[in-house]
Coordinates of C-alpha atoms in Angstrom, one line a residue:
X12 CA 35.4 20.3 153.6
X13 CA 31.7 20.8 152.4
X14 CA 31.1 20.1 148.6
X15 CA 28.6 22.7 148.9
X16 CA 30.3 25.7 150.0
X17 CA 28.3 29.0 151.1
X18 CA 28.1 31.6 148.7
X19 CA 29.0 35.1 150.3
X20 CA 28.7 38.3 149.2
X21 CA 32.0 39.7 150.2
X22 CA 33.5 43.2 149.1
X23 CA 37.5 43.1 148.8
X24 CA 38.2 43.5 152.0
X25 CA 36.2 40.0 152.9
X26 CA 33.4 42.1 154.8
X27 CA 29.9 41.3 153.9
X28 CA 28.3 43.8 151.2
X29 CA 25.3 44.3 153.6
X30 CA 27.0 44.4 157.1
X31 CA 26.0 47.6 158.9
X32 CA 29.1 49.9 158.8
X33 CA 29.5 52.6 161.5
X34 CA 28.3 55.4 160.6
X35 CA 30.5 58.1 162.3
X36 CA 33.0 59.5 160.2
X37 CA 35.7 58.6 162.6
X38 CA 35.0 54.8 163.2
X39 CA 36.1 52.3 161.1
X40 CA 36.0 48.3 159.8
X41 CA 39.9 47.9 160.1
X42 CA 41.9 45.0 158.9
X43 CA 42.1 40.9 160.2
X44 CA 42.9 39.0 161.7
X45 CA 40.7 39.9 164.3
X46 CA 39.0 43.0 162.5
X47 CA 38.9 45.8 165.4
X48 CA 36.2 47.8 164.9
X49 CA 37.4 51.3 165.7
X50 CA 35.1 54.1 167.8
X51 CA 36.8 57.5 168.3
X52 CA 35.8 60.2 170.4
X53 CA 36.9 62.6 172.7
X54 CA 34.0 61.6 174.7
X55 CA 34.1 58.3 176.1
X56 CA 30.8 57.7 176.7
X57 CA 29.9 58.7 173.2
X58 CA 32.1 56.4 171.6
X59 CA 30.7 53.5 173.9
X60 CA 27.1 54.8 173.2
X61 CA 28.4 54.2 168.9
X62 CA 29.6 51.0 169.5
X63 CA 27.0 49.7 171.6
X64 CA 24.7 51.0 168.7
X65 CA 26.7 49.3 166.0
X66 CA 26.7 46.1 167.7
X67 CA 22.8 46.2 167.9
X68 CA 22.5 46.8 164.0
X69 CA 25.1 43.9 163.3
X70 CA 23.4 41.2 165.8
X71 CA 19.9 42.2 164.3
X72 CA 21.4 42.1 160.5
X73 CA 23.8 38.7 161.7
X74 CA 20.6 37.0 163.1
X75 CA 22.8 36.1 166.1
X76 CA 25.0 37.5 168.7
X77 CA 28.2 38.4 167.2
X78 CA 31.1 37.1 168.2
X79 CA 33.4 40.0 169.8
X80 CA 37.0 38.6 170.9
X81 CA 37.9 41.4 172.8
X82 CA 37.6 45.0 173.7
X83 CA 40.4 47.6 173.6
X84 CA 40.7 51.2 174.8
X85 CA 43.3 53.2 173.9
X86 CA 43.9 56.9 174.2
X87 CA 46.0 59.8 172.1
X88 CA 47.0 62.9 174.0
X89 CA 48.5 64.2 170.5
X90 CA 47.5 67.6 170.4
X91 CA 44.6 68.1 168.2
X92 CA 44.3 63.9 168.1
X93 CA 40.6 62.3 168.9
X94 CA 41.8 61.2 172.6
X95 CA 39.6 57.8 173.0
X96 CA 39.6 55.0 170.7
X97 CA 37.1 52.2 171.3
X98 CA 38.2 49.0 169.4
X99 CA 35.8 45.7 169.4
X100 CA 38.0 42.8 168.0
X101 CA 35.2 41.1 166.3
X102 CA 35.5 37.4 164.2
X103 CA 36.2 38.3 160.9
X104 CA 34.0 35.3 159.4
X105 CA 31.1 37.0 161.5
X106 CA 31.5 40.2 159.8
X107 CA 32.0 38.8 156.3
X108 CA 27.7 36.9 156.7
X109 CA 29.2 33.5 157.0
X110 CA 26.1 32.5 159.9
X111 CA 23.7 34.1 157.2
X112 CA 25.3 32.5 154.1
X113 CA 25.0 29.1 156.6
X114 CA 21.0 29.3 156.7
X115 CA 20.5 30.4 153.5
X116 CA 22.4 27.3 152.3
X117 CA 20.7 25.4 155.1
X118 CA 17.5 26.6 153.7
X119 CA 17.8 25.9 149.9
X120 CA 19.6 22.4 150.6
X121 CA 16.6 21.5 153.3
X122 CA 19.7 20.7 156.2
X123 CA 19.0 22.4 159.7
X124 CA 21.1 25.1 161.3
X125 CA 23.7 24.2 163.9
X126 CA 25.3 21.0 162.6
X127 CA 28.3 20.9 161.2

């Protein structure tokens, strides 16, 4: 355990206060452990098109790739339900800033990135 821990800036969910949020009305951050990152459209294409888009924003704003655990399509034939959903199950500590919080401690305590 470091004795210098990495200060985040977390709302109370754990997600980082400046990570890009979808910005569709119908996607959504949800829960861990695995945080699925919910697209929902009744066109497939579109809600691929979102997430490709989100993941863009969040690997420029991460500084690094981010790491997505795996992707799952699912599908509602409920009448008047959005039919696809597009989930990216992405790593909750990726979301929350923890590489940024890493250089920015690496940077004030004059350590390099990428050892731990």
């Amino acid at each position: 355990m470091s004795e210098n821990p990495a200060a985040l800036d977390t709302d109370d969910s754990g997600l980082a206060r400046a990570l890009p949020r979808p910005s569709h009305g119908q996607d959504e951050i949800q829960e861990v452990p695995f945080r699925p990152v919910g697209f929902r459209d009744d066109d497939l294409p579109t809600a691929l098109e979102r997430s490709a888009r989100w993941l863009r924003e969040v690997q420029e704003w991460l500084g690094e790739p981010v790491d997505v655990i795996g992707i799952h399509l699912d599908y509602d034939d409920t009448p008047g339900a959005i039919y696809y959903e597009v989930k990216l199950l992405c790593n909750d500590e990726d979301l929350a800033g923890v590489p940024i919080a890493l250089r920015a401690r690496g940077a004030t305590d004059g350590s390099t990135a990428g050892g731990a």
